[in-house]
Short mmCIF file of C-alpha atoms in Angstrom, two decimals:
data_model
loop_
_atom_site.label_atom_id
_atom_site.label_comp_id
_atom_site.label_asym_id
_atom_site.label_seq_id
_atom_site.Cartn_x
_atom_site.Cartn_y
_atom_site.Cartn_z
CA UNK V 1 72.93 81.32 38.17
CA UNK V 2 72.99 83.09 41.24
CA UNK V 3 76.18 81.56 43.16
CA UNK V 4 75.96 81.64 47.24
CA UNK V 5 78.72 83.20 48.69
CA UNK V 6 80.30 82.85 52.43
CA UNK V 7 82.09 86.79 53.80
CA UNK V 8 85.24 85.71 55.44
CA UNK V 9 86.37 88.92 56.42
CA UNK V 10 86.58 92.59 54.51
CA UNK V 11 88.35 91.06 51.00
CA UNK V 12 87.63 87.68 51.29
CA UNK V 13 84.44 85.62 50.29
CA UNK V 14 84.06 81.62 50.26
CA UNK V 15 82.09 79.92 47.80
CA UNK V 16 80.66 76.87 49.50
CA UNK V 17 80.76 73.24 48.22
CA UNK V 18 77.11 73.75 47.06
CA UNK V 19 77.27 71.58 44.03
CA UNK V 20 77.91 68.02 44.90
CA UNK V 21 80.44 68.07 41.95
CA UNK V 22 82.14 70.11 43.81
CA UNK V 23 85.97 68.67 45.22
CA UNK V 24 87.03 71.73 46.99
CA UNK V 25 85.20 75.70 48.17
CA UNK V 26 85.93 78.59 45.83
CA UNK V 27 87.78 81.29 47.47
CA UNK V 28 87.41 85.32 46.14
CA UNK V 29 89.64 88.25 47.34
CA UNK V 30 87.26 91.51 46.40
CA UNK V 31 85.76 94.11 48.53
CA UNK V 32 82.32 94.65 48.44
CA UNK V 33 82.59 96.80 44.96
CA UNK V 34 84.38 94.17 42.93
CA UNK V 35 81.97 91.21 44.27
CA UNK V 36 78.98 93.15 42.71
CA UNK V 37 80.52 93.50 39.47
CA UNK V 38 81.74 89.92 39.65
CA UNK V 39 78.46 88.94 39.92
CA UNK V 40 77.01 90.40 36.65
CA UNK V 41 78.46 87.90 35.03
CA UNK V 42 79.81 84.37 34.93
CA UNK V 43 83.27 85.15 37.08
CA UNK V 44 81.73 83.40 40.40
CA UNK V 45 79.92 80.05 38.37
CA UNK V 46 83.14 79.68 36.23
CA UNK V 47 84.94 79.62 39.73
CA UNK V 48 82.54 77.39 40.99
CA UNK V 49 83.20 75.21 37.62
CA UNK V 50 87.29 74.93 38.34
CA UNK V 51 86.51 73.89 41.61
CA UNK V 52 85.04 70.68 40.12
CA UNK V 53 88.08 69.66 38.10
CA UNK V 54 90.02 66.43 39.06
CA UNK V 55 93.09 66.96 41.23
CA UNK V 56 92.28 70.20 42.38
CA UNK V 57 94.02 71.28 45.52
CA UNK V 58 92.89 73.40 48.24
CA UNK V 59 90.49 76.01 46.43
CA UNK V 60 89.71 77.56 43.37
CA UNK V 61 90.75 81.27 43.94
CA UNK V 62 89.72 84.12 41.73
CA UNK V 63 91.88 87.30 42.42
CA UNK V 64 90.74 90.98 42.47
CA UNK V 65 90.73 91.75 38.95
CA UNK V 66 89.00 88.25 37.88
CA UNK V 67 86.09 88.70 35.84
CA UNK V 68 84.42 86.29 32.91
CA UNK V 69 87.13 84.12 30.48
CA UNK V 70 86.64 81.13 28.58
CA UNK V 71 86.84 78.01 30.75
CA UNK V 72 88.35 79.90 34.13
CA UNK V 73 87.78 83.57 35.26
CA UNK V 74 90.25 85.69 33.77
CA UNK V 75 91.67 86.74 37.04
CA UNK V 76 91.97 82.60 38.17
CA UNK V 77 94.20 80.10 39.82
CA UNK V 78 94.41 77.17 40.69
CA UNK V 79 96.50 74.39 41.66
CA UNK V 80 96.27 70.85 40.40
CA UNK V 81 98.13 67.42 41.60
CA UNK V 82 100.68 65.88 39.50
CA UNK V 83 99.83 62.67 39.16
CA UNK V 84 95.73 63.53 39.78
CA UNK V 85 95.19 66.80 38.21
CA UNK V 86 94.85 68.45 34.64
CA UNK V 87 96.73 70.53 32.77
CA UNK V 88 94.68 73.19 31.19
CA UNK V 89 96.28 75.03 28.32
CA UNK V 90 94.96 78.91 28.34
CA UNK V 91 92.94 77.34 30.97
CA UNK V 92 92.33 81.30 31.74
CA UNK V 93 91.14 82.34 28.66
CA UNK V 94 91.93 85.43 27.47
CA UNK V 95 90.82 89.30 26.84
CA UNK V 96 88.79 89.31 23.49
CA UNK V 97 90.36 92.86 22.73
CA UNK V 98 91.89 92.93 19.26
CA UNK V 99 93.59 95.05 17.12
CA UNK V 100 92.79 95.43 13.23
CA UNK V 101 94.66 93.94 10.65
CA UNK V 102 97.44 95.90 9.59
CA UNK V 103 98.14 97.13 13.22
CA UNK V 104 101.79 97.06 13.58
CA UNK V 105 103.74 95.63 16.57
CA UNK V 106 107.15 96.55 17.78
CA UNK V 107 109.66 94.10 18.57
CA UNK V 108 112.03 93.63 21.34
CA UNK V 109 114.59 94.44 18.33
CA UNK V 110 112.94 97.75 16.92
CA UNK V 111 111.48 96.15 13.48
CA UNK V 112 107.73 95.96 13.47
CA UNK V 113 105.32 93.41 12.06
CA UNK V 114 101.65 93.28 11.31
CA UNK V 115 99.14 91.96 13.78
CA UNK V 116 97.84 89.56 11.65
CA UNK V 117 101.39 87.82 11.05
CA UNK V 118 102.01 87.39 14.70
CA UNK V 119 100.49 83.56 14.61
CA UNK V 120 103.73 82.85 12.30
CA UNK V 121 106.07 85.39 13.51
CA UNK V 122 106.20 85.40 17.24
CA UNK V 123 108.39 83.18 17.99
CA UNK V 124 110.95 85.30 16.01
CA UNK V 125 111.58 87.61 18.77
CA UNK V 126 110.14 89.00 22.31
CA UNK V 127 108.01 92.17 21.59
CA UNK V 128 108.87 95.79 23.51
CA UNK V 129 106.26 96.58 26.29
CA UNK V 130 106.29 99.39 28.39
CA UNK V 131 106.29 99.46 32.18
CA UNK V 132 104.21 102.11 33.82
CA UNK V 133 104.84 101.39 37.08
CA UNK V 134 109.05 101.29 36.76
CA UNK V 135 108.67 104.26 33.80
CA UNK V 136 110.95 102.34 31.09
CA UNK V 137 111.58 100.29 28.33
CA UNK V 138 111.36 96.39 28.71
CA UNK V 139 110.61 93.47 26.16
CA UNK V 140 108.36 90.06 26.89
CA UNK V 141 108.53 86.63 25.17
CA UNK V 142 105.12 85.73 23.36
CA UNK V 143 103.47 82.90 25.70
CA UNK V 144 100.63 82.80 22.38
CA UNK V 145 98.66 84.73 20.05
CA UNK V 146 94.88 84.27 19.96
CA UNK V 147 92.61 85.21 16.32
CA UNK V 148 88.80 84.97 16.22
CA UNK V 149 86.28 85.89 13.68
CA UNK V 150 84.59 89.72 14.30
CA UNK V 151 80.91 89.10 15.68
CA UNK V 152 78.12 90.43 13.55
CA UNK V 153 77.34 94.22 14.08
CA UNK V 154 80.71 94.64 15.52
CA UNK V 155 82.07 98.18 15.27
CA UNK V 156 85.62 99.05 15.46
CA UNK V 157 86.75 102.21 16.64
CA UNK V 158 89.60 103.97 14.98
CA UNK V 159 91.71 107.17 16.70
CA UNK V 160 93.89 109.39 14.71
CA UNK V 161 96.55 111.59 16.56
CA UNK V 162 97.32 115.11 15.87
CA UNK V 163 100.89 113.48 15.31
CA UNK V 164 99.21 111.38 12.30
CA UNK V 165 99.40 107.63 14.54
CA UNK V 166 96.57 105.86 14.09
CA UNK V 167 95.18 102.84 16.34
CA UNK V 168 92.20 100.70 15.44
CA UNK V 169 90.68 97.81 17.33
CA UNK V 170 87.98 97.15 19.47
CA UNK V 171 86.11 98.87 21.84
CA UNK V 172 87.48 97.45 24.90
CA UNK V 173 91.21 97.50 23.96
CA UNK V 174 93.06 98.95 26.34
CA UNK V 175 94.72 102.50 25.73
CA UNK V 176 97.35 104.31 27.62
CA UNK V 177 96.55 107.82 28.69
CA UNK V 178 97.92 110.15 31.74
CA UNK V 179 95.04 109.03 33.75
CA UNK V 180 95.99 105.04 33.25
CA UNK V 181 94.29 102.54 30.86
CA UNK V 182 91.19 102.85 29.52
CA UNK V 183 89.26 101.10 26.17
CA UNK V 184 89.67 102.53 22.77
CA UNK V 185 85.78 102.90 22.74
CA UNK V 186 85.76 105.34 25.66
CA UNK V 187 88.84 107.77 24.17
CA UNK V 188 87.20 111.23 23.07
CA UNK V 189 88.01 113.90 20.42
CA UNK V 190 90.39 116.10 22.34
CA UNK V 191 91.91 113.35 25.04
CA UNK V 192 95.54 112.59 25.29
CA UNK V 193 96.61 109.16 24.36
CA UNK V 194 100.57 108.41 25.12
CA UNK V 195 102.41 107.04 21.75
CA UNK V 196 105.67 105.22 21.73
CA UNK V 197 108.15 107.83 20.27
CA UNK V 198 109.78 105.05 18.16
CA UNK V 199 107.77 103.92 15.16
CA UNK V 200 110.61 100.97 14.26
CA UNK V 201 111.33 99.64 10.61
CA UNK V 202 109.71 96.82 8.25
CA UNK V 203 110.31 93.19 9.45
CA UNK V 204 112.76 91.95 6.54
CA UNK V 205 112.94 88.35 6.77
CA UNK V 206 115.94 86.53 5.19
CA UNK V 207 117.06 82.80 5.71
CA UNK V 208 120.06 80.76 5.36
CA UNK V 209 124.20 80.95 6.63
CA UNK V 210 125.45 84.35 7.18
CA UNK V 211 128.90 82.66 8.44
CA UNK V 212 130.52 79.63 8.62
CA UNK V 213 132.98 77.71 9.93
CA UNK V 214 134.76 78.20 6.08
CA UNK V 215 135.19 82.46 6.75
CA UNK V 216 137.36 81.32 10.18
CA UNK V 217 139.39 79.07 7.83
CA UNK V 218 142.05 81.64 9.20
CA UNK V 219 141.45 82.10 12.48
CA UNK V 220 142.53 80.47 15.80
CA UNK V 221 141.37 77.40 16.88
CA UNK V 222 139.93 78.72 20.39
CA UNK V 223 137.72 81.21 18.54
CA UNK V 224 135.90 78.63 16.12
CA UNK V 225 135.02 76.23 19.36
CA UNK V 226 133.99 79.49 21.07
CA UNK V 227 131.43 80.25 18.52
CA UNK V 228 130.59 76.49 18.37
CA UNK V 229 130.17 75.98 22.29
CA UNK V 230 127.33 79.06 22.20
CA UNK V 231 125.82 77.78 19.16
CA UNK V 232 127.00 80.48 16.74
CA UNK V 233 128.67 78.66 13.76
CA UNK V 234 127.21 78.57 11.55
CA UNK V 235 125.09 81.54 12.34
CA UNK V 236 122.04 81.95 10.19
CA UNK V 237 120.22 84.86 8.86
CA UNK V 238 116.88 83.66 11.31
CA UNK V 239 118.94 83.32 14.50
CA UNK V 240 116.66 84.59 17.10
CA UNK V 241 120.19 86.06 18.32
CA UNK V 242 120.68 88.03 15.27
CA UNK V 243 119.42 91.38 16.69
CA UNK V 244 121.10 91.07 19.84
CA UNK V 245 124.39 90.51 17.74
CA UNK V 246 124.09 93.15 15.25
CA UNK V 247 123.05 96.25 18.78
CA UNK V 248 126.61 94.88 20.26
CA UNK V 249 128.34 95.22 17.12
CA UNK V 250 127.25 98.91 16.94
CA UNK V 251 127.76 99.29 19.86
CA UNK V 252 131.41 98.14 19.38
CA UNK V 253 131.91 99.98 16.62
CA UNK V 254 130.22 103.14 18.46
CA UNK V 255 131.45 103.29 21.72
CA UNK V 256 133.60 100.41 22.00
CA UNK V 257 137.35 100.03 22.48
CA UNK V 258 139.27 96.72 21.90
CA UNK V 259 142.72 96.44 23.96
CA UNK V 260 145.00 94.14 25.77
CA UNK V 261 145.99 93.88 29.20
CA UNK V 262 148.27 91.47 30.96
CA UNK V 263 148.85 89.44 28.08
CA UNK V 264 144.58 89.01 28.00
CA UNK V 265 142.73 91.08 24.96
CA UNK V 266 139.24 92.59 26.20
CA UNK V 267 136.92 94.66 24.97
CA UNK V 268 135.26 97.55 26.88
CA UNK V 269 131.93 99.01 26.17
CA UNK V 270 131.43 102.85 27.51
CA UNK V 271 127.97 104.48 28.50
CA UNK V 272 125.34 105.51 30.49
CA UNK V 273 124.86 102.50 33.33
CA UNK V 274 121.39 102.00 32.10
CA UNK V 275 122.33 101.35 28.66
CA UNK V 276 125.04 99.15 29.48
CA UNK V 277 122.93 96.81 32.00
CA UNK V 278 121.02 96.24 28.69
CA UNK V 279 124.09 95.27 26.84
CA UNK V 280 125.12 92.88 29.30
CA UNK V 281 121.66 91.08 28.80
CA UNK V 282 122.47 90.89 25.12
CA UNK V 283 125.56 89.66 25.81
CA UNK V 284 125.12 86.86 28.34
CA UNK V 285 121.79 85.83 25.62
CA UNK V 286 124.86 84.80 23.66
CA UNK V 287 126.83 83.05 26.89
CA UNK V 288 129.06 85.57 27.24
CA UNK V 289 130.27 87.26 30.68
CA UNK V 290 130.73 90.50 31.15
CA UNK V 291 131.32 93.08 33.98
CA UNK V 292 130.01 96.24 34.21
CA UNK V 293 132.65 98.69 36.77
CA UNK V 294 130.52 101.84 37.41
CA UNK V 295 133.03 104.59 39.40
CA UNK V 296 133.09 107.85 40.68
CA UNK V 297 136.26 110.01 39.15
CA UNK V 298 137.18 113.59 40.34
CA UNK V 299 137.61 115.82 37.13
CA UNK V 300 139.69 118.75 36.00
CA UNK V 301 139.74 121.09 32.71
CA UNK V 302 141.85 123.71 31.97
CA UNK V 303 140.24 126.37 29.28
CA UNK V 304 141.61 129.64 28.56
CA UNK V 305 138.70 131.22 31.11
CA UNK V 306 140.46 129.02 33.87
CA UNK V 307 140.08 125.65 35.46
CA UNK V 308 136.89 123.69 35.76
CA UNK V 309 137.03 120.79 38.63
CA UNK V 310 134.15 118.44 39.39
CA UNK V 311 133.48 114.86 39.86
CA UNK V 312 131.82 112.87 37.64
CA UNK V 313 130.72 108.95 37.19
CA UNK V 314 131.82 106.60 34.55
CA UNK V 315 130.67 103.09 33.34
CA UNK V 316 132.07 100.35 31.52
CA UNK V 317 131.46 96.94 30.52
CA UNK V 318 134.33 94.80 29.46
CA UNK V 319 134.95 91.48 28.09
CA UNK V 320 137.84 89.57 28.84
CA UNK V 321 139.35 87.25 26.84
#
């Protein structure tokens, strides 16, 4: 169906109200490029489509990167009434890339799991991405996990490392390279794919009480209702908190000191300030406050080949009681 289209100005493009079903225009932001590949397939009639949805305020706008999805462009939004509109689960649709079975994903806690248990899994724990653009480490909560049956005459393409890592999915899943992101069916013998240095360990699921309020039969009162208050007695072996707990007891252990002050125990965490903003997210996951005191100190060592002076910065996160 060849939609009509309206030029606004350079990036923008109207699509007129040339249905009668039609409640409200469709806009598109693209330059002249993008419209052309937009209109190879379905991106501009599925835009047209949203626009005809009950409630629908203002416009149905597809964004730069929209292209074809299942119901809206992948690349879609819209804005519906509350009492007059819809609510569209995965309204969007989703990328058909997939990974084979037996792929294994990396959780925000460093164990992995297969691909193919991620429908019963996810909500276990957030998964580790990567961000390109800020160059570190981050995790994401699961919004869903999408399955479908391979197509007939499917092929999937398979790339082994010189490192021995091996990827298989399909040929338009997405691969990170120097150059950016491109599809698994478009990598060549001799390119260089980036790999996450950390291959994690087995997901080793266990269930039931791993403490209870009968191993503080000896402890003060104030501790048992803090652990109560933040929902951690009884704490159980499938706590999605469990990893968070276990990376600040190492850390404890590690690099941690505990003390009192001013009649007031606390417990001070030392590291790079990097590391210990990621602490503090563990920590206030589990309601707990912390500050984090990053200073500047002036330095000076004494050796047998003389006396070293410098300045140097320090950071610590402590807990007070």
């Amino acid at each position: 169906m060849e939609i009509p289209l309206k030029r606004i100005d350079k990036i923008r493009w109207e699509i007129p109200k040339f249905d009668k079903r039609m409640r409200v225009p469709g806009r598109v932001y693209a330059d002249d490029a993008l419209i052309q590949k937009m209109r190879q397939d379905r991106t501009l009639e599925q835009a047209a489509n949203v626009a005809m949805l009950p409630g629908i305020y203002k416009c149905s706008i597809v964004m730069p990167d929209g292209h074809q999805g299942y119901g809206f462009p992948i690349g879609g939004v819209a804005a519906f009434d509350v009492k007059e509109g819809v609510i569209s689960p995965g309204g969007v649709g989703y990328d058909i890339n997939c990974l084979a079975p037996g792929s294994k994903v990396l959780t925000e806690h460093g164990y992995w799991v297969k691909v193919e248990e991620m429908p019963e899994k996810f909500k276990l724990q957030g998964l580790r991405v990567y961000d390109i653009d800020k160059g570190h480490n981050d995790f994401s909560e699961v919004a869903f996990v999408a399955e479908r049956e391979v197509k007939e005459n499917e092929l999937a393409v398979r790339i082994i490392t010189e490192s021995g890592r091996v990827i298989e999915g399909s040929e338009d899943h997405p691969v990170l390279t120097p150059q950016g992101y491109v599809y698994l069916g478009n990598v060549k013998e001799g390119d260089e794919v980036l790999v996450y240095p950390f291959e994690g360990v087995d997901f080793e699921e266990r269930r039931g009480v791993l403490l209870s309020e009968e191993d503080f039969a000896d402890a003060d009162e104030q501790i048992v209702k803090f652990l109560k208050e933040r929902d951690l007695l009884p704490l159980r072996w499938e706590d999605r908190r469990i990893g968070a707990l276990a990376r600040i007891l190492g850390f404890a252990f590690g690099d941690g000191h505990l003390g009192e002050m001013e009649g007031r125990l606390y417990l001070s965490f030392y590291g790079k300030e990097k590391t210990l903003r990621e602490l503090k997210k563990d920590l206030e996951r589990l309601g707990i406050n912390a500050n984090l005191y990053v200073r500047e100190r002036n330095y000076c060592i004494e050796t047998v080949s003389g006396e070293y002076k410098g300045k140097t910065v320090s950071s610590e996160l402590r807990v007070t009681s």
